[in-house]
mmCIF file of C-alpha atoms in Angstrom:
data_model
loop_
_atom_site.group_PDB
_atom_site.id
_atom_site.type_symbol
_atom_site.label_atom_id
_atom_site.label_comp_id
_atom_site.label_asym_id
_atom_site.label_seq_id
_atom_site.Cartn_x
_atom_site.Cartn_y
_atom_site.Cartn_z
ATOM 1 C CA MET A 280 3.674 22.426 -2.758
ATOM 2 C CA HIS A 281 5.803 22.880 0.363
ATOM 3 C CA ASN A 282 4.569 24.494 3.569
ATOM 4 C CA ARG A 283 7.601 25.269 5.684
ATOM 5 C CA ASN A 284 5.418 26.115 8.688
ATOM 6 C CA LEU A 285 3.889 22.649 8.712
ATOM 7 C CA LYS A 286 4.867 20.447 11.654
ATOM 8 C CA LEU A 287 6.339 17.402 9.987
ATOM 9 C CA MET A 288 6.227 13.726 10.892
ATOM 10 C CA ASP A 289 9.282 12.883 13.023
ATOM 11 C CA THR A 290 10.465 9.655 11.425
ATOM 12 C CA ASN A 291 13.230 9.143 13.986
ATOM 13 C CA ILE A 292 10.718 8.793 16.820
ATOM 14 C CA ILE A 293 8.795 6.176 14.814
ATOM 15 C CA ILE A 294 11.776 4.118 13.629
ATOM 16 C CA LYS A 295 13.498 4.107 17.024
ATOM 17 C CA PHE A 296 10.334 2.895 18.739
ATOM 18 C CA LEU A 297 9.764 0.176 16.139
ATOM 19 C CA GLU A 298 13.355 -1.011 16.522
ATOM 20 C CA ARG A 299 12.919 -1.203 20.280
ATOM 21 C CA VAL A 300 9.609 -3.036 20.175
ATOM 22 C CA ALA A 301 11.079 -5.543 17.695
ATOM 23 C CA ALA A 302 13.775 -6.324 20.249
ATOM 24 C CA ASN A 303 11.334 -6.379 23.182
ATOM 25 C CA ASN A 304 8.093 -7.716 21.765
ATOM 26 C CA ASN A 305 6.305 -8.584 24.993
ATOM 27 C CA ARG A 306 3.530 -7.057 27.035
ATOM 28 C CA PRO A 307 5.505 -6.095 30.178
ATOM 29 C CA TRP A 308 8.023 -4.085 28.152
ATOM 30 C CA PHE A 309 5.296 -2.486 26.055
ATOM 31 C CA GLN A 310 3.302 -1.391 29.104
ATOM 32 C CA GLU A 311 6.408 0.219 30.579
ATOM 33 C CA HIS A 312 7.032 2.094 27.331
ATOM 34 C CA LYS A 313 3.444 2.937 26.394
ATOM 35 C CA ALA A 314 4.317 6.641 26.245
ATOM 36 C CA GLU A 315 6.879 5.903 23.516
ATOM 37 C CA TYR A 316 4.245 4.035 21.534
ATOM 38 C CA ASP A 317 1.776 6.897 21.920
ATOM 39 C CA ALA A 318 4.390 9.387 20.704
ATOM 40 C CA ALA A 319 5.373 7.235 17.718
ATOM 41 C CA ARG A 320 1.776 6.597 16.727
ATOM 42 C CA ALA A 321 0.955 10.307 16.974
ATOM 43 C CA GLU A 322 3.848 11.100 14.624
ATOM 44 C CA PHE A 323 2.751 8.437 12.162
ATOM 45 C CA GLU A 324 -0.833 9.673 12.202
ATOM 46 C CA ARG A 325 0.418 13.199 11.557
ATOM 47 C CA GLY A 326 2.195 11.949 8.442
ATOM 48 C CA VAL A 327 -0.850 9.969 7.311
ATOM 49 C CA GLY A 328 -3.004 13.069 7.670
ATOM 50 C CA GLN A 329 -0.621 15.051 5.509
ATOM 51 C CA LEU A 330 -0.509 12.265 2.938
ATOM 52 C CA ILE A 331 -4.320 12.164 2.777
ATOM 53 C CA GLU A 332 -4.416 15.913 2.188
ATOM 54 C CA ARG A 333 -1.817 15.626 -0.568
ATOM 55 C CA THR A 334 -3.576 12.685 -2.226
ATOM 56 C CA MET A 335 -6.860 14.596 -2.193
ATOM 57 C CA THR A 336 -5.302 17.119 -4.601
ATOM 58 C CA PHE A 337 -5.457 14.552 -7.422
ATOM 59 C CA ASP A 338 -8.035 12.028 -6.163
ATOM 60 C CA ASP A 339 -11.237 13.659 -4.934
ATOM 61 C CA GLU A 340 -12.796 10.267 -4.130
ATOM 62 C CA ILE A 341 -10.965 10.263 -0.786
ATOM 63 C CA ALA A 342 -12.102 13.758 0.189
ATOM 64 C CA ASN A 343 -13.954 12.488 3.270
ATOM 65 C CA VAL A 344 -11.384 9.941 4.439
ATOM 66 C CA GLN A 345 -10.080 10.501 7.989
ATOM 67 C CA VAL A 346 -6.833 9.262 9.544
ATOM 68 C CA LYS A 347 -8.762 6.910 11.833
ATOM 69 C CA ASP A 348 -10.304 5.286 8.748
ATOM 70 C CA CYS A 349 -6.853 4.370 7.416
ATOM 71 C CA THR A 350 -4.723 3.143 10.306
ATOM 72 C CA TYR A 351 -4.546 -0.344 11.810
ATOM 73 C CA ARG A 352 -4.357 -1.764 15.316
ATOM 74 C CA PHE A 353 -0.795 -2.231 16.552
ATOM 75 C CA TYR A 354 -1.815 -5.375 18.394
ATOM 76 C CA ARG A 355 -1.398 -8.559 16.376
ATOM 77 C CA ASP A 356 -4.076 -11.223 16.020
ATOM 78 C CA THR A 357 -2.079 -14.281 17.065
ATOM 79 C CA ARG A 358 -4.923 -16.811 17.100
ATOM 80 C CA PHE A 359 -3.895 -18.557 13.883
ATOM 81 C CA SER A 360 -0.220 -17.615 13.749
ATOM 82 C CA PRO A 361 2.764 -19.605 15.016
ATOM 83 C CA ASP A 362 4.348 -16.244 15.863
ATOM 84 C CA LYS A 363 2.806 -15.230 19.186
ATOM 85 C CA SER A 364 4.514 -11.840 19.381
ATOM 86 C CA PRO A 365 1.756 -9.546 20.640
ATOM 87 C CA TYR A 366 2.748 -6.436 18.670
ATOM 88 C CA LYS A 367 3.471 -5.529 15.080
ATOM 89 C CA ASN A 368 6.880 -4.273 14.016
ATOM 90 C CA HIS A 369 5.491 -1.654 11.653
ATOM 91 C CA PHE A 370 2.938 1.103 11.225
ATOM 92 C CA GLY A 371 0.697 0.910 8.195
ATOM 93 C CA ALA A 372 -2.145 2.971 6.743
ATOM 94 C CA TYR A 373 -4.450 2.277 3.808
ATOM 95 C CA ILE A 374 -6.147 5.285 2.210
ATOM 96 C CA ASN A 375 -9.285 3.955 0.562
ATOM 97 C CA ALA A 376 -12.514 5.767 -0.292
ATOM 98 C CA LYS A 377 -14.589 2.783 0.871
ATOM 99 C CA GLY A 378 -12.555 1.779 3.918
ATOM 100 C CA LYS A 379 -9.659 -0.520 4.800
ATOM 101 C CA LYS A 380 -11.626 -3.702 4.099
ATOM 102 C CA ALA A 381 -12.939 -2.654 0.695
ATOM 103 C CA LEU A 382 -12.211 -4.723 -2.397
ATOM 104 C CA ARG A 383 -11.476 -1.634 -4.495
ATOM 105 C CA GLY A 384 -7.921 -0.375 -4.616
ATOM 106 C CA GLY A 385 -6.330 2.320 -2.494
ATOM 107 C CA TYR A 386 -3.028 3.826 -1.384
ATOM 108 C CA TYR A 387 -0.850 2.168 1.255
ATOM 109 C CA ILE A 388 2.058 3.487 3.354
ATOM 110 C CA HIS A 389 4.223 1.191 5.485
ATOM 111 C CA LEU A 390 6.913 2.252 7.954
ATOM 112 C CA GLU A 391 9.138 -0.567 9.222
ATOM 113 C CA PRO A 392 12.876 -0.377 9.945
ATOM 114 C CA GLY A 393 14.631 -1.564 6.792
ATOM 115 C CA HIS A 394 11.364 -2.474 5.042
ATOM 116 C CA SER A 395 9.444 0.761 4.458
ATOM 117 C CA LEU A 396 7.391 1.070 1.285
ATOM 118 C CA LEU A 397 4.493 2.637 -0.566
ATOM 119 C CA ALA A 398 1.934 0.635 -2.525
ATOM 120 C CA VAL A 399 -1.151 1.176 -4.673
ATOM 121 C CA GLY A 400 -3.919 -1.153 -5.779
ATOM 122 C CA ASN A 401 -5.806 -4.132 -4.382
ATOM 123 C CA TYR A 402 -5.446 -7.810 -3.529
ATOM 124 C CA TRP A 403 -7.509 -10.790 -2.385
ATOM 125 C CA LEU A 404 -10.035 -10.313 -5.169
ATOM 126 C CA PRO A 405 -12.621 -13.087 -5.653
ATOM 127 C CA THR A 406 -12.495 -15.099 -8.853
ATOM 128 C CA ASN A 407 -15.571 -13.533 -10.430
ATOM 129 C CA ILE A 408 -14.062 -10.043 -10.147
ATOM 130 C CA LEU A 409 -10.683 -11.219 -11.430
ATOM 131 C CA THR A 410 -12.474 -12.712 -14.428
ATOM 132 C CA ALA A 411 -14.283 -9.420 -15.032
ATOM 133 C CA CYS A 412 -11.007 -7.482 -14.810
ATOM 134 C CA ARG A 413 -9.352 -9.868 -17.268
ATOM 135 C CA ASN A 414 -12.231 -9.481 -19.695
ATOM 136 C CA GLU A 415 -11.931 -5.700 -19.376
ATOM 137 C CA MET A 416 -8.201 -5.887 -20.165
ATOM 138 C CA MET A 417 -8.898 -7.863 -23.320
ATOM 139 C CA ALA A 418 -11.735 -5.559 -24.365
ATOM 140 C CA ASN A 419 -9.688 -2.397 -23.740
ATOM 141 C CA THR A 420 -6.140 -3.612 -24.205
ATOM 142 C CA GLU A 421 -4.669 -0.328 -25.421
ATOM 143 C CA GLU A 422 -6.050 1.571 -22.430
ATOM 144 C CA TRP A 423 -4.731 -1.078 -20.001
ATOM 145 C CA LEU A 424 -1.261 -1.048 -21.522
ATOM 146 C CA LYS A 425 -1.118 2.738 -21.245
ATOM 147 C CA CYS A 426 -1.785 2.321 -17.511
ATOM 148 C CA VAL A 427 0.828 -0.343 -16.744
ATOM 149 C CA GLU A 428 3.482 0.256 -19.377
ATOM 150 C CA SER A 429 3.836 4.017 -19.061
ATOM 151 C CA SER A 430 7.329 5.291 -18.316
ATOM 152 C CA GLU A 431 6.251 6.564 -14.897
ATOM 153 C CA PHE A 432 4.627 3.285 -13.877
ATOM 154 C CA ARG A 433 7.656 1.287 -15.005
ATOM 155 C CA LYS A 434 10.008 3.716 -13.249
ATOM 156 C CA TYR A 435 8.456 3.120 -9.834
ATOM 157 C CA PHE A 436 6.995 -0.386 -10.100
ATOM 158 C CA GLY A 437 8.767 -2.148 -12.940
ATOM 159 C CA ALA A 438 7.305 -4.572 -15.447
ATOM 160 C CA GLU A 439 4.973 -7.460 -14.670
ATOM 161 C CA GLU A 440 7.256 -10.224 -13.477
ATOM 162 C CA SER A 441 7.725 -12.599 -10.564
ATOM 163 C CA ALA A 442 8.522 -9.965 -7.950
ATOM 164 C CA LYS A 443 8.082 -10.637 -4.245
ATOM 165 C CA TRP A 444 6.969 -8.230 -1.513
ATOM 166 C CA ASP A 445 10.555 -7.848 -0.268
ATOM 167 C CA ASP A 446 11.857 -6.893 -3.720
ATOM 168 C CA LYS A 447 12.656 -3.246 -4.406
ATOM 169 C CA GLN A 448 9.578 -2.852 -6.587
ATOM 170 C CA GLY A 449 6.954 -4.950 -8.261
ATOM 171 C CA PHE A 450 3.481 -5.383 -9.718
ATOM 172 C CA GLY A 451 1.352 -8.369 -8.786
ATOM 173 C CA LEU A 452 1.877 -10.168 -5.486
ATOM 174 C CA GLU A 453 0.336 -13.451 -6.626
ATOM 175 C CA LYS A 454 0.133 -14.962 -10.085
ATOM 176 C CA LEU A 455 -1.233 -18.082 -11.698
ATOM 177 C CA LYS A 456 1.406 -20.379 -13.191
ATOM 178 C CA THR A 457 -0.557 -20.665 -16.411
ATOM 179 C CA CYS A 458 -3.219 -18.743 -18.300
ATOM 180 C CA PRO A 459 -6.553 -18.761 -16.438
ATOM 181 C CA SER A 460 -9.187 -21.151 -17.717
ATOM 182 C CA GLY A 461 -11.370 -19.758 -20.462
ATOM 183 C CA PHE A 462 -8.841 -17.210 -21.728
ATOM 184 C CA PRO A 463 -6.638 -17.491 -24.837
ATOM 185 C CA LYS A 464 -3.149 -18.717 -24.016
ATOM 186 C CA ASP A 465 -1.766 -17.073 -27.146
ATOM 187 C CA TRP A 466 -2.913 -13.554 -26.219
ATOM 188 C CA PRO A 467 0.205 -11.340 -26.542
ATOM 189 C CA HIS A 468 -0.256 -9.890 -23.053
ATOM 190 C CA VAL A 469 -1.192 -13.108 -21.269
ATOM 191 C CA ALA A 470 1.098 -12.293 -18.324
ATOM 192 C CA TYR A 471 -1.466 -9.734 -17.165
ATOM 193 C CA LEU A 472 -4.226 -12.357 -17.230
ATOM 194 C CA ARG A 473 -2.218 -14.461 -14.780
ATOM 195 C CA LEU A 474 -2.289 -11.747 -12.107
ATOM 196 C CA LYS A 475 -4.377 -12.619 -9.049
ATOM 197 C CA ASP A 476 -4.187 -9.075 -7.681
ATOM 198 C CA TYR A 477 -3.422 -5.585 -8.934
ATOM 199 C CA CYS A 478 -1.029 -4.354 -6.271
ATOM 200 C CA CYS A 479 2.145 -2.445 -7.138
ATOM 201 C CA TRP A 480 4.775 -1.377 -4.602
ATOM 202 C CA HIS A 481 8.037 0.474 -4.197
ATOM 203 C CA HIS A 482 10.396 0.075 -1.232
ATOM 204 C CA VAL A 483 12.065 3.174 0.188
ATOM 205 C CA ALA A 484 14.778 3.891 2.742
ATOM 206 C CA ASP A 485 13.619 4.771 6.242
ATOM 207 C CA SER A 486 15.116 8.215 5.666
ATOM 208 C CA PHE A 487 12.690 8.698 2.743
ATOM 209 C CA PHE A 488 10.092 10.101 5.147
ATOM 210 C CA GLU A 489 12.295 12.811 6.660
ATOM 211 C CA GLY A 490 11.392 16.422 5.942
ATOM 212 C CA ASP A 491 8.530 17.271 3.607
ATOM 213 C CA VAL A 492 9.968 16.268 0.223
ATOM 214 C CA TRP A 493 8.661 12.717 0.738
ATOM 215 C CA LEU A 494 5.121 13.972 0.127
ATOM 216 C CA ASP A 495 6.164 15.107 -3.352
ATOM 217 C CA GLU A 496 7.725 11.744 -4.168
ATOM 218 C CA ALA A 497 4.765 9.825 -2.685
ATOM 219 C CA GLU A 498 2.452 11.903 -4.863
ATOM 220 C CA ARG A 499 4.505 11.032 -7.958
ATOM 221 C CA MET A 500 4.311 7.316 -7.127
ATOM 222 C CA PHE A 501 0.592 7.440 -6.410
ATOM 223 C CA ARG A 502 -0.115 9.414 -9.575
ATOM 224 C CA ALA A 503 1.906 6.919 -11.628
ATOM 225 C CA ALA A 504 -0.207 4.006 -10.348
ATOM 226 C CA LYS A 505 -3.601 5.721 -10.249
ATOM 227 C CA PRO A 506 -4.573 4.982 -13.892
ATOM 228 C CA MET A 507 -4.033 1.250 -13.275
ATOM 229 C CA MET A 508 -6.053 1.422 -10.074
ATOM 230 C CA ASP A 509 -8.834 3.440 -11.726
ATOM 231 C CA PHE A 510 -9.047 0.828 -14.498
ATOM 232 C CA THR A 511 -9.558 -2.059 -12.062
ATOM 233 C CA ASN A 512 -11.703 -0.047 -9.629
ATOM 234 C CA ALA A 513 -14.151 0.724 -12.424
ATOM 235 C CA VAL A 514 -14.743 -3.033 -12.693
ATOM 236 C CA ILE A 515 -14.692 -3.732 -8.957
ATOM 237 C CA ASP A 516 -17.228 -0.993 -8.221
ATOM 238 C CA ASP A 517 -19.813 -2.924 -10.218
ATOM 239 C CA TYR A 518 -19.606 -5.669 -7.603
ATOM 240 C CA GLU A 519 -19.082 -3.735 -4.375
#
């Protein structure tokens, strides 16, 4: 899968810039170092483009996705935040067949000094879709368990438990404390009914993205989570 002639994403340029902007998160400094931002963003977008191409080899739904469809503004929306820092301290990209704001799941890459990660799935689902997903799990329990209890899924994302975003790996950012109303509390796999999202993630070292081997490992992670995402997307697509 390697192409040794491919110009690779320079992670050092990205991480060094992000470290500097974290220490100097103000507009005057940023304007003076705009060229550094442009260089870092160009490197990140190069990596995102390569990741899209790799992901297309096993998910043809994203065949028409462009880099510009996946990346986010670096400028923070501070209107409702007590933190008035004008800039983010990370670069992120969300590869999704229906766009960054879609309800259906996609693939996420996040570069931030000391907090880099890859993630797959979706979050912020409305209650009616969560209910439909839960019903689908109960109707096709064996298929669902194959998705989320496979050795590859567990290897990268662990079991369903109370993991937080900063933990090494996890599945389910938010969970109900009890079984959702209308569902059987004694169902053997009730923990999955308590999920309020279907997002799984795996933190990596900043050095993970050096060279071209990271694309192989990212592909393995994405492939491991794709059956889970396909299961929930099949439900979500009925509503979107």
